[in-house]
Amino acid sequence: MKTTLYTLLLSLFAMQAFAQTKEKDIIHLWPGAVPGETAAKKPAVPTSDSSKGVIRLTDVTDPIMQVFLPEKSKANGAAVIVCPGGGYQILAINLEGYEIAQWLNGLGYTAFVLQYRVPQKQEGALQDVQRALRLVRSRASEWQLKQQKIGVLGFSAGGSLSARASTLYNKQSYAPIDKADSASARPDFALLIYPAYLDLGANHSITPELQIDNRTPPTFLFATADDPYANSALVMAGALREAKVHVELHLYAKGGHGYGLRPDNKAGLAWTTLASHWLERNVREK
């Protein structure tokens, strides 16, 4: 009963955040035409499936970031672009977006919840996250951020997207449109929580698209052994280690997939504790 009530309260908080976000707190990534997009710009569409208190968005044709600021007394000058999951089909926008932003704000981080293009627009999604990183970095002074402390955090398919951002930062996925695109698209750190699609190589090896080298940013990974996508985290950690990238991997026995940080799953409580310590050591103290 307590768990159900807590989930309901989280869902109500997320819906309130969704409804009350001010226009000034929404950043449209592409002021003109969206590269490679043929559909007209319009707000994302919530699906009819709201099971487990999750708001699922689809039909993203006008990618945006929603800005969540910490209390000024807590702000540490670092920022995280949050990439919700959903199999590149939908975005679990509250479970793996707004609720994560609230947690990050509590730690002093400015959070940018990204609505990247879905469904099945992986190349567009990469363009969106690269543009998001450049926009945040180019406008860092606006939010009193340090340009060298801008990272990504992703879940499931959002974890895949975050890994792509971390390894394909030199890929020119779109033609520059303004001064912001002169900024670096390389994240300074990455957190991949139950990531998917990172083991699409031969015999479940690292996905060939990913170009891991010694400039790939420090990375935190968390998954559970009973998650059908768990091999992604294992393979990614191995590839990062071979490239001598600073990497930390945690694999819990149980938890499954898609739990966010909700307390009805112990894995959700575990990764937040471990990640907060990792952020303290690798971001705040540097």
Short mmCIF file of N, CA, C and O in Angstrom, two decimals, residues 172-257:
data_model
loop_
_atom_site.label_atom_id
_atom_site.label_comp_id
_atom_site.label_asym_id
_atom_site.label_seq_id
_atom_site.Cartn_x
_atom_site.Cartn_y
_atom_site.Cartn_z
N GLN A 172 30.13 14.66 -36.91
CA GLN A 172 29.31 15.81 -37.34
C GLN A 172 27.98 15.27 -37.85
O GLN A 172 27.83 14.98 -39.04
N SER A 173 27.04 15.12 -36.96
CA SER A 173 25.76 14.49 -37.32
C SER A 173 24.80 15.45 -37.99
O SER A 173 23.78 15.03 -38.54
N TYR A 174 25.10 16.75 -37.95
CA TYR A 174 24.25 17.74 -38.61
C TYR A 174 25.10 18.96 -38.97
O TYR A 174 26.16 19.19 -38.38
N ALA A 175 24.63 19.73 -39.91
CA ALA A 175 25.34 20.95 -40.32
C ALA A 175 25.11 22.03 -39.27
O ALA A 175 23.98 22.23 -38.81
N PRO A 176 26.16 22.75 -38.85
CA PRO A 176 26.00 23.81 -37.84
C PRO A 176 24.96 24.84 -38.29
O PRO A 176 24.88 25.18 -39.47
N ILE A 177 24.18 25.31 -37.30
CA ILE A 177 23.13 26.29 -37.64
C ILE A 177 23.34 27.65 -36.98
O ILE A 177 22.76 28.64 -37.41
N ASP A 178 24.16 27.69 -35.92
CA ASP A 178 24.41 28.98 -35.25
C ASP A 178 25.69 28.87 -34.42
O ASP A 178 26.37 27.84 -34.45
N LYS A 179 25.98 29.93 -33.69
CA LYS A 179 27.23 30.01 -32.93
C LYS A 179 27.33 28.90 -31.88
O LYS A 179 28.43 28.42 -31.57
N ALA A 180 26.20 28.46 -31.33
CA ALA A 180 26.22 27.43 -30.30
C ALA A 180 26.87 26.15 -30.80
O ALA A 180 27.49 25.41 -30.03
N ASP A 181 26.79 25.90 -32.10
CA ASP A 181 27.32 24.66 -32.64
C ASP A 181 28.84 24.65 -32.75
O ASP A 181 29.43 23.64 -33.16
N SER A 182 29.48 25.75 -32.35
CA SER A 182 30.94 25.76 -32.27
C SER A 182 31.42 25.18 -30.94
O SER A 182 32.61 24.89 -30.77
N ALA A 183 30.50 24.98 -30.00
CA ALA A 183 30.85 24.40 -28.70
C ALA A 183 31.02 22.88 -28.83
O ALA A 183 30.49 22.25 -29.75
N SER A 184 31.74 22.30 -27.90
CA SER A 184 31.99 20.86 -27.91
C SER A 184 30.72 20.08 -27.57
O SER A 184 29.94 20.48 -26.71
N ALA A 185 30.55 18.94 -28.26
CA ALA A 185 29.45 18.04 -27.96
C ALA A 185 29.89 16.87 -27.08
O ALA A 185 29.13 15.93 -26.87
N ARG A 186 31.10 16.96 -26.55
CA ARG A 186 31.60 15.87 -25.70
C ARG A 186 31.11 16.04 -24.26
O ARG A 186 31.39 17.06 -23.63
N PRO A 187 30.40 15.05 -23.72
CA PRO A 187 30.04 15.13 -22.30
C PRO A 187 31.30 15.01 -21.45
O PRO A 187 32.26 14.35 -21.82
N ASP A 188 31.27 15.64 -20.28
CA ASP A 188 32.42 15.55 -19.38
C ASP A 188 32.34 14.32 -18.48
O ASP A 188 33.35 13.92 -17.89
N PHE A 189 31.17 13.73 -18.39
CA PHE A 189 30.98 12.49 -17.63
C PHE A 189 29.67 11.87 -18.09
O PHE A 189 28.83 12.53 -18.72
N ALA A 190 29.51 10.58 -17.81
CA ALA A 190 28.31 9.87 -18.24
C ALA A 190 27.89 8.85 -17.19
O ALA A 190 28.73 8.17 -16.59
N LEU A 191 26.59 8.76 -16.99
CA LEU A 191 26.01 7.73 -16.13
C LEU A 191 25.01 6.94 -16.97
O LEU A 191 24.06 7.51 -17.53
N LEU A 192 25.23 5.63 -17.06
CA LEU A 192 24.39 4.76 -17.87
C LEU A 192 23.69 3.78 -16.93
O LEU A 192 24.32 2.90 -16.34
N ILE A 193 22.38 3.95 -16.78
CA ILE A 193 21.61 3.15 -15.84
C ILE A 193 20.76 2.15 -16.62
O ILE A 193 19.98 2.53 -17.48
N TYR A 194 20.92 0.88 -16.32
CA TYR A 194 20.38 -0.25 -17.10
C TYR A 194 20.34 0.07 -18.60
O TYR A 194 19.30 0.02 -19.24
N PRO A 195 21.53 0.39 -19.19
CA PRO A 195 21.56 0.75 -20.61
C PRO A 195 21.23 -0.44 -21.51
O PRO A 195 21.43 -1.60 -21.13
N ALA A 196 20.75 -0.15 -22.70
CA ALA A 196 20.42 -1.18 -23.69
C ALA A 196 21.16 -0.89 -24.99
O ALA A 196 21.69 0.21 -25.19
N TYR A 197 21.22 -1.92 -25.86
CA TYR A 197 21.71 -1.78 -27.24
C TYR A 197 23.19 -1.45 -27.36
O TYR A 197 23.62 -0.93 -28.39
N LEU A 198 23.97 -1.75 -26.34
CA LEU A 198 25.40 -1.49 -26.41
C LEU A 198 26.19 -2.74 -26.79
O LEU A 198 27.42 -2.69 -26.88
N ASP A 199 25.50 -3.85 -27.02
CA ASP A 199 26.15 -5.13 -27.31
C ASP A 199 25.64 -5.73 -28.62
O ASP A 199 25.38 -6.93 -28.72
N LEU A 200 25.52 -4.89 -29.63
CA LEU A 200 24.95 -5.33 -30.90
C LEU A 200 26.01 -5.80 -31.90
O LEU A 200 25.70 -6.04 -33.07
N GLY A 201 27.24 -5.96 -31.43
CA GLY A 201 28.29 -6.49 -32.28
C GLY A 201 28.23 -8.00 -32.37
O GLY A 201 27.35 -8.65 -31.78
N ALA A 202 29.17 -8.59 -33.10
CA ALA A 202 29.21 -10.04 -33.26
C ALA A 202 29.33 -10.73 -31.91
O ALA A 202 30.11 -10.31 -31.05
N ASN A 203 28.53 -11.79 -31.71
CA ASN A 203 28.54 -12.55 -30.47
C ASN A 203 28.32 -11.67 -29.25
O ASN A 203 28.94 -11.84 -28.21
N HIS A 204 27.42 -10.71 -29.40
CA HIS A 204 27.03 -9.80 -28.31
C HIS A 204 28.21 -8.96 -27.81
O HIS A 204 28.30 -8.65 -26.62
N SER A 205 29.08 -8.59 -28.71
CA SER A 205 30.20 -7.71 -28.37
C SER A 205 29.75 -6.25 -28.50
O SER A 205 28.60 -5.97 -28.85
N ILE A 206 30.66 -5.33 -28.28
CA ILE A 206 30.33 -3.92 -28.27
C ILE A 206 29.72 -3.49 -29.61
O ILE A 206 30.16 -3.93 -30.68
N THR A 207 28.72 -2.67 -29.57
CA THR A 207 28.07 -2.16 -30.77
C THR A 207 29.09 -1.45 -31.65
O THR A 207 29.78 -0.53 -31.18
N PRO A 208 29.23 -1.85 -32.92
CA PRO A 208 30.28 -1.30 -33.78
C PRO A 208 30.25 0.22 -33.91
O PRO A 208 31.30 0.85 -34.10
N GLU A 209 29.08 0.82 -33.82
CA GLU A 209 28.98 2.27 -33.97
C GLU A 209 29.79 3.03 -32.92
O GLU A 209 30.30 4.13 -33.19
N LEU A 210 29.91 2.47 -31.73
CA LEU A 210 30.54 3.17 -30.62
C LEU A 210 32.06 3.24 -30.81
O LEU A 210 32.71 2.22 -31.02
N GLN A 211 32.60 4.42 -30.74
CA GLN A 211 34.03 4.65 -30.98
C GLN A 211 34.70 5.05 -29.67
O GLN A 211 34.85 6.23 -29.35
N ILE A 212 35.09 4.05 -28.90
CA ILE A 212 35.65 4.28 -27.58
C ILE A 212 37.15 4.52 -27.69
O ILE A 212 37.88 3.76 -28.33
N ASP A 213 37.62 5.60 -27.07
CA ASP A 213 39.05 5.90 -27.04
C ASP A 213 39.37 6.55 -25.70
O ASP A 213 38.52 6.64 -24.81
N ASN A 214 40.61 7.00 -25.55
CA ASN A 214 41.01 7.55 -24.25
C ASN A 214 40.42 8.93 -23.96
O ASN A 214 40.66 9.49 -22.90
N ARG A 215 39.65 9.48 -24.90
CA ARG A 215 38.94 10.74 -24.67
C ARG A 215 37.48 10.50 -24.29
O ARG A 215 36.76 11.45 -23.99
N THR A 216 37.05 9.25 -24.29
CA THR A 216 35.71 8.94 -23.83
C THR A 216 35.61 9.33 -22.35
O THR A 216 36.51 9.02 -21.56
N PRO A 217 34.57 10.03 -21.96
CA PRO A 217 34.53 10.57 -20.59
C PRO A 217 34.37 9.50 -19.51
O PRO A 217 33.91 8.38 -19.80
N PRO A 218 34.73 9.81 -18.27
CA PRO A 218 34.50 8.90 -17.14
C PRO A 218 33.05 8.46 -17.11
O PRO A 218 32.13 9.25 -17.34
N THR A 219 32.85 7.16 -16.82
CA THR A 219 31.52 6.58 -16.96
C THR A 219 31.15 5.71 -15.77
O THR A 219 31.96 4.91 -15.29
N PHE A 220 29.91 5.87 -15.31
CA PHE A 220 29.32 5.06 -14.25
C PHE A 220 28.25 4.18 -14.88
O PHE A 220 27.40 4.66 -15.63
N LEU A 221 28.29 2.88 -14.57
CA LEU A 221 27.29 1.95 -15.11
C LEU A 221 26.62 1.17 -13.99
O LEU A 221 27.28 0.74 -13.04
N PHE A 222 25.32 0.96 -14.15
CA PHE A 222 24.58 0.15 -13.18
C PHE A 222 23.57 -0.70 -13.93
O PHE A 222 22.87 -0.23 -14.82
N ALA A 223 23.50 -1.98 -13.54
CA ALA A 223 22.52 -2.90 -14.11
C ALA A 223 22.27 -4.03 -13.12
O ALA A 223 22.93 -4.09 -12.06
N THR A 224 21.33 -4.90 -13.44
CA THR A 224 21.06 -6.07 -12.60
C THR A 224 21.18 -7.33 -13.45
O THR A 224 20.90 -7.31 -14.66
N ALA A 225 21.58 -8.42 -12.81
CA ALA A 225 21.83 -9.66 -13.54
C ALA A 225 20.57 -10.22 -14.20
O ALA A 225 20.66 -10.94 -15.20
N ASP A 226 19.41 -9.94 -13.63
CA ASP A 226 18.17 -10.46 -14.21
C ASP A 226 17.55 -9.54 -15.25
O ASP A 226 16.44 -9.77 -15.72
N ASP A 227 18.26 -8.50 -15.62
CA ASP A 227 17.81 -7.60 -16.68
C ASP A 227 18.19 -8.23 -18.03
O ASP A 227 19.35 -8.56 -18.26
N PRO A 228 17.24 -8.41 -18.95
CA PRO A 228 17.59 -9.00 -20.25
C PRO A 228 18.61 -8.18 -21.05
O PRO A 228 19.23 -8.71 -21.96
N TYR A 229 18.78 -6.92 -20.69
CA TYR A 229 19.74 -6.06 -21.39
C TYR A 229 21.04 -5.89 -20.61
O TYR A 229 21.87 -5.06 -20.97
N ALA A 230 21.24 -6.68 -19.57
CA ALA A 230 22.39 -6.46 -18.68
C ALA A 230 23.73 -6.59 -19.38
O ALA A 230 24.71 -5.96 -18.98
N ASN A 231 23.80 -7.41 -20.43
CA ASN A 231 25.08 -7.57 -21.12
C ASN A 231 25.61 -6.26 -21.68
O ASN A 231 26.82 -6.08 -21.84
N SER A 232 24.72 -5.33 -21.96
CA SER A 232 25.15 -4.03 -22.48
C SER A 232 26.11 -3.35 -21.51
O SER A 232 27.15 -2.81 -21.91
N ALA A 233 25.75 -3.34 -20.23
CA ALA A 233 26.60 -2.70 -19.23
C ALA A 233 27.93 -3.44 -19.09
O ALA A 233 28.99 -2.81 -18.97
N LEU A 234 27.89 -4.77 -19.13
CA LEU A 234 29.12 -5.55 -18.99
C LEU A 234 30.06 -5.31 -20.15
O LEU A 234 31.27 -5.09 -19.96
N VAL A 235 29.51 -5.35 -21.36
CA VAL A 235 30.33 -5.16 -22.55
C VAL A 235 30.91 -3.74 -22.60
O VAL A 235 32.09 -3.53 -22.92
N MET A 236 30.08 -2.77 -22.25
CA MET A 236 30.54 -1.39 -22.27
C MET A 236 31.66 -1.18 -21.26
O MET A 236 32.67 -0.53 -21.55
N ALA A 237 31.49 -1.73 -20.06
CA ALA A 237 32.52 -1.58 -19.03
C ALA A 237 33.83 -2.20 -19.48
O ALA A 237 34.91 -1.62 -19.28
N GLY A 238 33.76 -3.38 -20.12
CA GLY A 238 34.98 -4.02 -20.61
C GLY A 238 35.69 -3.20 -21.68
O GLY A 238 36.91 -3.06 -21.67
N ALA A 239 34.90 -2.64 -22.60
CA ALA A 239 35.49 -1.83 -23.66
C ALA A 239 36.12 -0.56 -23.11
O ALA A 239 37.19 -0.13 -23.57
N LEU A 240 35.47 0.05 -22.14
CA LEU A 240 36.02 1.25 -21.52
C LEU A 240 37.31 0.93 -20.77
O LEU A 240 38.29 1.68 -20.82
N ARG A 241 37.31 -0.19 -20.07
CA ARG A 241 38.50 -0.59 -19.32
C ARG A 241 39.67 -0.83 -20.27
O ARG A 241 40.80 -0.40 -20.00
N GLU A 242 39.42 -1.49 -21.40
CA GLU A 242 40.48 -1.76 -22.36
C GLU A 242 41.06 -0.46 -22.94
O GLU A 242 42.24 -0.39 -23.25
N ALA A 243 40.20 0.55 -23.06
CA ALA A 243 40.66 1.85 -23.57
C ALA A 243 41.25 2.72 -22.47
O ALA A 243 41.60 3.87 -22.73
N LYS A 244 41.33 2.17 -21.25
CA LYS A 244 41.88 2.88 -20.10
C LYS A 244 41.07 4.13 -19.74
O LYS A 244 41.61 5.16 -19.31
N VAL A 245 39.76 4.02 -19.93
CA VAL A 245 38.84 5.08 -19.53
C VAL A 245 38.42 4.81 -18.09
O VAL A 245 38.23 3.66 -17.68
N HIS A 246 38.29 5.87 -17.31
CA HIS A 246 37.84 5.73 -15.92
C HIS A 246 36.41 5.20 -15.93
O HIS A 246 35.48 5.87 -16.41
N VAL A 247 36.20 4.00 -15.40
CA VAL A 247 34.88 3.38 -15.44
C VAL A 247 34.58 2.69 -14.12
O VAL A 247 35.47 2.14 -13.47
N GLU A 248 33.32 2.77 -13.72
CA GLU A 248 32.86 2.07 -12.52
C GLU A 248 31.58 1.34 -12.87
O GLU A 248 30.63 1.93 -13.39
N LEU A 249 31.56 0.03 -12.60
CA LEU A 249 30.41 -0.82 -12.92
C LEU A 249 29.86 -1.46 -11.67
O LEU A 249 30.60 -1.97 -10.84
N HIS A 250 28.52 -1.43 -11.55
CA HIS A 250 27.83 -2.14 -10.47
C HIS A 250 26.77 -3.05 -11.08
O HIS A 250 25.95 -2.61 -11.89
N LEU A 251 26.81 -4.33 -10.69
CA LEU A 251 25.83 -5.31 -11.17
C LEU A 251 25.16 -5.95 -9.97
O LEU A 251 25.81 -6.68 -9.22
N TYR A 252 23.88 -5.65 -9.77
CA TYR A 252 23.12 -6.25 -8.69
C TYR A 252 22.44 -7.52 -9.18
O TYR A 252 22.22 -7.69 -10.39
N ALA A 253 22.08 -8.40 -8.26
CA ALA A 253 21.48 -9.69 -8.65
C ALA A 253 20.07 -9.51 -9.21
O ALA A 253 19.72 -10.13 -10.22
N LYS A 254 19.27 -8.68 -8.56
CA LYS A 254 17.87 -8.58 -8.96
C LYS A 254 17.43 -7.12 -9.12
O LYS A 254 17.98 -6.24 -8.50
N GLY A 255 16.44 -6.94 -9.95
CA GLY A 255 15.90 -5.60 -10.18
C GLY A 255 15.19 -5.46 -11.50
O GLY A 255 14.33 -4.61 -11.68
N GLY A 256 15.60 -6.31 -12.47
CA GLY A 256 14.94 -6.24 -13.77
C GLY A 256 15.33 -5.00 -14.55
O GLY A 256 16.49 -4.61 -14.58
N HIS A 257 14.33 -4.35 -15.11
CA HIS A 257 14.58 -3.25 -16.04
C HIS A 257 13.49 -2.20 -15.89
O HIS A 257 12.33 -2.52 -15.63
#
